[in-house]
C-alpha cells in the first residue's frame, strides 16, 4: 500500500442539469479525486481555499481520512465554477470560472509530501502542476495528470512542458481531440503519447473509458445506470479510483492498469447518481466491491 498526493482545485460549484441544480456546492478536481481515492489508500491533498470556505466541507474530507494539512486557507474567495449540462450529459458548458485564491497560490510541499510515490496533478493551472512536480524530492513511481479545455486553450505551452514529464494523462474525448488537434481518438491518443505520457486514458462519459498504453488498447464501457443526475466530478472521481487502486496495490503494470480502469469507472458511476459529492458521502466500501463484481459480470466473455 503506497500513499498518494494530489494537487488540484477545491471549489464551490454552481451546476445546473436537466434534473436539478445546486448553488455553491462542494466541488473541485482535487476534492472529487481525494474523496474517491480515500476508498483505496492514504491521500494527501494540496490546494487552497478562501476564508469563505465552509468548515463543514473541510470536516467532510477529514472524516473520510483525507489528509488536509496541505489545504491552505488563503485571504480571499474560494475558487468558483459555474457549469451547465443539457440532456447530453457528456459535455459540460462552462458559464463562469473564478480562480480567486488560485490566482496567487504557490503550493509548498512538506518533507513527507515530497517523497510520495504516487502523484496526481488534477485539473488546475499547468504552471502549478509543474511547480509541484519540481518540488518532489524523489521522482514518484507514477505521475498522472488531468486537464481541461480552459487550460488547453489558455496555457498550452505550460501544459506541453508538464506533459513531457508525466507517465499518465487522463482527458475526456473532447479534450483529447483539442490537445492533439486530431479528430480521431486513437490517433489523438497516440499523438498525446508522443508529447510524453506513455499511458493515455480517454474518458468518454457514458461511452466508457479507453486506455492506451505502450501501443496496447483496452476499453471498458461505463456502468449502465438508469438515473444520472449530475456528471460533474465524474472524471476526477474516475481518476481517484484509478490512481487509488494502483497506489493501494503499488503496481503499475498493464494488468493492474486494466483493473484500475474498472475501479475508476465504478467510482465515477456513483458520483453521477447525485449532485456534488452527495452520493459519494453515502458510499460504503461494500458498495464499491459489489459494483466492481457487477462490472466484472457485465464485461466478462468466454474465450
Ligand atoms: P470533471 O470531473 O471534469 O467533471 O470536473 C469537474 C470539477 O472541475 C468541478 O468540480 C470544478 O470545480 C472543477 N473545475 C472546473 N473548471 C476548472 C478549472 N479551470 N481548473 C480547475 N478545476 C476546474
Coordinates of C-alpha atoms and ligand atoms in Angstrom, one line a residue:
X1 CA 0.0 0.0 0.0
X2 CA 1.5 3.3 -1.1
X3 CA 0.5 6.9 -0.4
X4 CA -1.0 9.3 -3.0
X5 CA -0.5 13.1 -3.3
X6 CA -2.9 15.3 -5.2
X7 CA -2.8 18.9 -6.2
X8 CA -5.8 20.5 -7.9
X9 CA -8.9 22.6 -7.3
X10 CA -11.1 22.7 -4.3
X11 CA -14.2 24.6 -5.4
X12 CA -17.6 25.9 -4.8
X13 CA -19.6 24.7 -7.8
X14 CA -22.9 26.0 -9.2
X15 CA -24.3 23.4 -11.5
X16 CA -27.5 23.1 -13.5
X17 CA -28.6 19.9 -15.3
X18 CA -32.0 19.0 -16.7
X19 CA -32.6 17.2 -13.4
X20 CA -31.9 19.9 -10.9
X21 CA -29.4 22.5 -9.8
X22 CA -27.1 23.3 -6.9
X23 CA -25.6 26.7 -5.8
X24 CA -22.1 26.8 -4.4
X25 CA -21.9 23.2 -3.6
X26 CA -18.7 21.4 -2.7
X27 CA -16.6 20.6 -5.8
X28 CA -13.2 20.8 -7.4
X29 CA -11.0 18.4 -9.1
X30 CA -8.8 17.6 -6.1
X31 CA -11.9 17.3 -3.9
X32 CA -13.6 14.6 -6.0
X33 CA -10.2 12.9 -6.6
X34 CA -9.2 12.7 -3.0
X35 CA -12.6 11.6 -1.7
X36 CA -12.7 8.8 -4.3
X37 CA -9.1 7.7 -3.8
X38 CA -9.6 7.6 0.0
X39 CA -11.6 4.4 -0.5
X40 CA -8.4 2.7 -1.6
X41 CA -5.3 4.3 0.1
X42 CA -3.9 7.2 2.1
X43 CA -4.4 10.5 0.3
X44 CA -2.7 13.9 0.9
X45 CA -4.4 16.9 -0.5
X46 CA -2.5 20.0 -1.6
X47 CA -4.7 23.0 -2.5
X48 CA -6.1 26.3 -1.3
X49 CA -9.5 27.7 -0.3
X50 CA -10.6 31.1 0.7
X51 CA -11.8 32.4 4.0
X52 CA -15.4 31.9 2.9
X53 CA -15.0 28.1 2.6
X54 CA -17.5 26.3 4.9
X55 CA -15.9 24.4 7.8
X56 CA -18.4 21.6 7.2
X57 CA -16.7 20.8 3.8
X58 CA -13.3 20.5 5.5
X59 CA -14.8 18.2 8.0
X60 CA -16.3 16.0 5.3
X61 CA -12.8 15.4 3.8
X62 CA -11.1 14.9 7.1
X63 CA -13.8 12.5 8.3
X64 CA -13.1 10.4 5.2
X65 CA -9.5 10.3 6.2
X66 CA -8.1 12.6 3.6
X67 CA -5.0 14.4 4.9
X68 CA -5.9 18.1 4.6
X69 CA -2.8 19.5 6.3
X70 CA -1.8 20.8 2.8
X71 CA -5.1 22.5 2.3
X72 CA -4.2 26.1 2.9
X73 CA -6.8 28.8 3.8
X74 CA -5.7 32.0 1.9
X75 CA -7.0 35.5 2.1
X76 CA -9.8 36.0 -0.4
X77 CA -12.6 33.9 -2.0
X78 CA -12.6 30.2 -2.8
X79 CA -12.3 29.1 -6.5
X80 CA -15.8 29.1 -8.1
X81 CA -17.0 27.2 -11.2
X82 CA -20.4 27.5 -12.8
X83 CA -21.5 24.9 -15.3
X84 CA -24.5 23.7 -17.2
X85 CA -25.4 20.4 -18.9
X86 CA -28.1 19.8 -21.5
X87 CA -29.7 16.3 -22.0
X88 CA -26.4 15.3 -23.5
X89 CA -24.8 14.9 -20.1
X90 CA -21.4 14.1 -21.7
X91 CA -20.3 17.7 -22.1
X92 CA -20.3 20.5 -19.5
X93 CA -20.7 24.0 -20.7
X94 CA -18.7 26.3 -18.5
X95 CA -20.6 29.5 -17.8
X96 CA -18.1 31.1 -15.4
X97 CA -14.7 30.3 -13.8
X98 CA -13.4 32.4 -11.0
X99 CA -9.9 31.4 -10.0
X100 CA -9.9 33.7 -6.9
X101 CA -7.3 32.3 -4.3
X102 CA -5.8 30.0 -7.0
X103 CA -4.6 33.1 -9.0
X104 CA -1.9 33.6 -6.4
X105 CA -1.5 30.2 -4.9
X106 CA 2.0 28.7 -4.6
X107 CA 2.0 25.2 -3.1
X108 CA 4.6 24.3 -0.6
X109 CA 5.3 20.7 -0.1
X110 CA 6.5 19.4 3.3
X111 CA 9.3 16.9 3.5
X112 CA 7.0 13.9 3.6
X113 CA 4.9 15.0 0.7
X114 CA 8.0 15.4 -1.5
X115 CA 8.6 11.7 -1.3
X116 CA 5.1 10.5 -2.0
X117 CA 5.3 7.6 -4.6
X118 CA 2.1 8.3 -6.4
X119 CA 1.3 11.8 -7.6
X120 CA -1.9 13.1 -9.3
X121 CA -1.8 16.5 -10.9
X122 CA -5.5 17.1 -11.0
X123 CA -7.1 19.7 -13.3
X124 CA -5.6 23.1 -12.4
X125 CA -3.2 25.7 -13.9
X126 CA -0.4 23.6 -15.5
X127 CA 2.2 26.0 -14.1
X128 CA 1.0 24.9 -10.6
X129 CA 1.2 21.3 -11.7
X130 CA 4.8 21.8 -12.9
X131 CA 5.7 23.6 -9.7
X132 CA 4.5 20.7 -7.6
X133 CA 6.4 18.2 -9.8
X134 CA 9.6 20.3 -9.5
X135 CA 9.3 20.3 -5.7
X136 CA 9.2 16.5 -5.4
X137 CA 12.3 15.3 -3.6
X138 CA 12.2 11.9 -5.2
X139 CA 10.7 11.1 -8.7
X140 CA 7.4 9.4 -7.9
X141 CA 6.8 5.9 -9.2
X142 CA 3.9 7.2 -11.1
X143 CA 2.8 10.7 -12.1
X144 CA -0.6 11.2 -13.7
X145 CA -2.2 14.4 -15.0
X146 CA -5.6 15.7 -15.8
X147 CA -6.5 18.9 -17.6
X148 CA -9.4 20.6 -19.4
X149 CA -10.2 22.9 -22.3
X150 CA -9.8 26.0 -20.2
X151 CA -6.1 25.3 -19.7
X152 CA -5.5 23.7 -23.2
X153 CA -6.6 26.9 -24.7
X154 CA -5.2 29.3 -22.1
X155 CA -1.9 27.7 -21.1
X156 CA -0.9 25.4 -23.9
X157 CA 2.8 26.0 -23.6
X158 CA 3.0 25.3 -19.9
X159 CA 0.8 22.3 -20.4
X160 CA 3.1 20.9 -23.0
X161 CA 6.1 21.4 -20.6
X162 CA 4.4 19.4 -17.8
X163 CA 3.0 16.8 -20.1
X164 CA 6.6 16.0 -21.2
X165 CA 7.3 14.8 -17.7
X166 CA 4.3 12.7 -16.7
X167 CA 3.6 9.0 -17.1
X168 CA -0.2 9.0 -17.5
X169 CA -2.7 11.6 -18.8
X170 CA -6.4 11.4 -18.3
X171 CA -8.6 13.5 -20.5
X172 CA -12.1 13.4 -21.9
X173 CA -12.6 12.8 -25.6
X174 CA -13.2 16.5 -26.5
X175 CA -10.0 17.4 -24.6
X176 CA -8.0 14.6 -26.3
X177 CA -9.1 15.9 -29.7
X178 CA -8.3 19.5 -28.8
X179 CA -5.0 18.7 -27.2
X180 CA -3.8 16.6 -30.2
X181 CA -5.6 18.7 -32.9
X182 CA -6.8 15.4 -34.2
X183 CA -10.4 14.3 -34.6
X184 CA -9.8 10.5 -34.5
X185 CA -9.4 9.4 -30.9
X186 CA -7.0 6.5 -31.5
X187 CA -4.7 8.9 -33.4
X188 CA -5.2 11.6 -30.8
X189 CA -4.2 9.2 -28.0
X190 CA -1.0 8.3 -30.0
X191 CA -0.3 12.0 -30.6
X192 CA -0.7 12.8 -26.9
X193 CA 1.6 9.9 -26.0
X194 CA 4.2 11.4 -28.3
X195 CA 4.1 14.5 -26.1
X196 CA 5.4 12.5 -23.1
X197 CA 2.9 10.3 -21.2
X198 CA 3.4 6.6 -22.0
X199 CA -0.2 5.9 -20.9
X200 CA -3.3 7.9 -22.1
X201 CA -6.7 7.4 -20.6
X202 CA -9.6 8.9 -22.6
X203 CA -12.7 9.3 -20.5
X204 CA -15.8 9.1 -22.7
X205 CA -18.6 9.8 -20.3
X206 CA -21.5 7.4 -20.8
X207 CA -19.4 5.7 -23.6
X208 CA -16.8 4.4 -21.2
X209 CA -13.0 4.8 -21.0
X210 CA -10.2 3.9 -23.3
X211 CA -6.7 3.0 -22.1
X212 CA -3.8 3.3 -24.4
X213 CA -0.5 2.1 -23.0
X214 CA 2.6 1.2 -25.0
X215 CA 0.7 0.6 -28.2
X216 CA -1.9 -1.6 -26.5
X217 CA -5.6 -0.6 -26.3
X218 CA -8.1 -1.6 -23.6
X219 CA -11.7 -0.4 -23.3
X220 CA -14.4 -0.6 -20.7
X221 CA -18.0 0.7 -21.0
X222 CA -19.5 3.0 -18.4
X223 CA -21.6 1.1 -15.9
X224 CA -25.2 1.2 -17.2
X225 CA -27.3 3.4 -15.0
X226 CA -30.9 4.3 -15.2
X227 CA -30.6 7.6 -13.2
X228 CA -27.9 10.1 -13.9
X229 CA -28.4 13.4 -12.2
X230 CA -25.1 15.3 -12.4
X231 CA -21.9 14.2 -14.2
X232 CA -19.8 16.9 -12.5
X233 CA -16.7 15.4 -11.0
X234 CA -17.1 12.1 -12.8
X235 CA -13.7 12.5 -14.4
X236 CA -11.9 13.3 -11.2
X237 CA -13.7 10.5 -9.3
X238 CA -12.7 8.2 -12.0
X239 CA -9.0 9.3 -11.6
X240 CA -9.3 8.8 -7.9
X241 CA -10.4 5.2 -8.3
X242 CA -7.8 4.6 -11.0
X243 CA -4.8 6.1 -9.0
X244 CA -6.2 4.9 -5.7
X245 CA -6.2 1.3 -6.8
X246 CA -2.7 1.5 -8.3
X247 CA -1.3 3.1 -5.2
X248 CA -3.1 0.6 -2.9
X249 CA -1.6 -2.3 -5.0
X250 CA 1.6 -0.5 -5.5
X251 CA 1.7 -1.9 -9.1
X252 CA 1.8 0.0 -12.4
X253 CA 1.9 -2.9 -14.9
X254 CA -0.6 -3.3 -17.7
X255 CA -2.8 -5.8 -15.8
X256 CA -3.1 -3.5 -12.8
X257 CA -3.9 -0.6 -15.1
X258 CA -6.8 -2.6 -16.6
X259 CA -8.3 -3.3 -13.2
X260 CA -7.7 0.3 -12.2
X261 CA -9.7 1.5 -15.2
X262 CA -12.6 -0.6 -14.0
X263 CA -12.3 0.8 -10.4
X264 CA -12.2 4.3 -11.9
X265 CA -15.4 3.5 -13.8
X266 CA -17.0 2.1 -10.7
X267 CA -16.3 5.2 -8.6
X268 CA -17.4 7.5 -11.4
X269 CA -20.7 5.6 -11.7
X270 CA -21.6 6.5 -8.1
X271 CA -20.7 10.2 -8.4
X272 CA -23.1 10.9 -11.2
X273 CA -26.1 9.4 -9.3
X274 CA -26.5 12.7 -7.3
X275 CA -25.3 16.3 -7.2
X276 CA -21.9 17.4 -5.8
X277 CA -20.3 14.7 -3.6
X278 CA -23.7 13.6 -2.1
X279 CA -23.6 10.1 -3.5
X280 CA -20.0 9.6 -2.5
X281 CA -20.7 10.6 1.1
X282 CA -23.3 7.9 1.3
X283 CA -21.0 5.3 -0.2
X284 CA -19.8 2.2 1.7
X285 CA -16.7 0.2 0.8
X286 CA -19.1 -2.8 0.3
X287 CA -20.9 -0.8 -2.4
X288 CA -17.6 -0.4 -4.3
X289 CA -16.9 -4.1 -4.0
X290 CA -20.4 -5.0 -5.1
X291 CA -20.3 -2.7 -8.2
X292 CA -16.9 -4.0 -9.1
X293 CA -18.3 -7.5 -9.1
X294 CA -21.3 -6.4 -11.2
X295 CA -19.0 -4.6 -13.6
X296 CA -16.9 -7.7 -14.0
X297 CA -20.1 -9.7 -14.9
X298 CA -21.0 -7.0 -17.3
X299 CA -17.8 -7.2 -19.4
X300 CA -16.8 -10.8 -19.0
X301 CA -16.9 -13.0 -22.1
X302 CA -15.8 -16.6 -22.5
X303 CA -12.8 -17.0 -24.8
Ligands
LIG1 P1 -15.0 16.9 -14.0 O1 -14.5 15.7 -13.3 O2 -14.2 17.0 -15.3 O3 -16.5 16.9 -14.2 O4 -14.5 18.1 -13.2 C1 -15.4 19.0 -12.5 C2 -14.7 19.8 -11.5 O5 -13.7 20.6 -12.1 C3 -15.7 20.8 -10.8 O6 -15.9 20.4 -9.5 C4 -15.0 22.2 -11.0 O7 -14.9 22.8 -9.7 C5 -13.6 21.8 -11.5 N1 -13.1 22.8 -12.4 C6 -13.8 23.4 -13.4 N2 -13.0 24.2 -14.2 C7 -11.8 24.2 -13.6 C8 -10.5 24.8 -13.9 N3 -10.4 25.7 -14.9 N4 -9.5 24.5 -13.2 C9 -9.6 23.6 -12.2 N5 -10.7 23.0 -11.8 C10 -11.8 23.2 -12.5

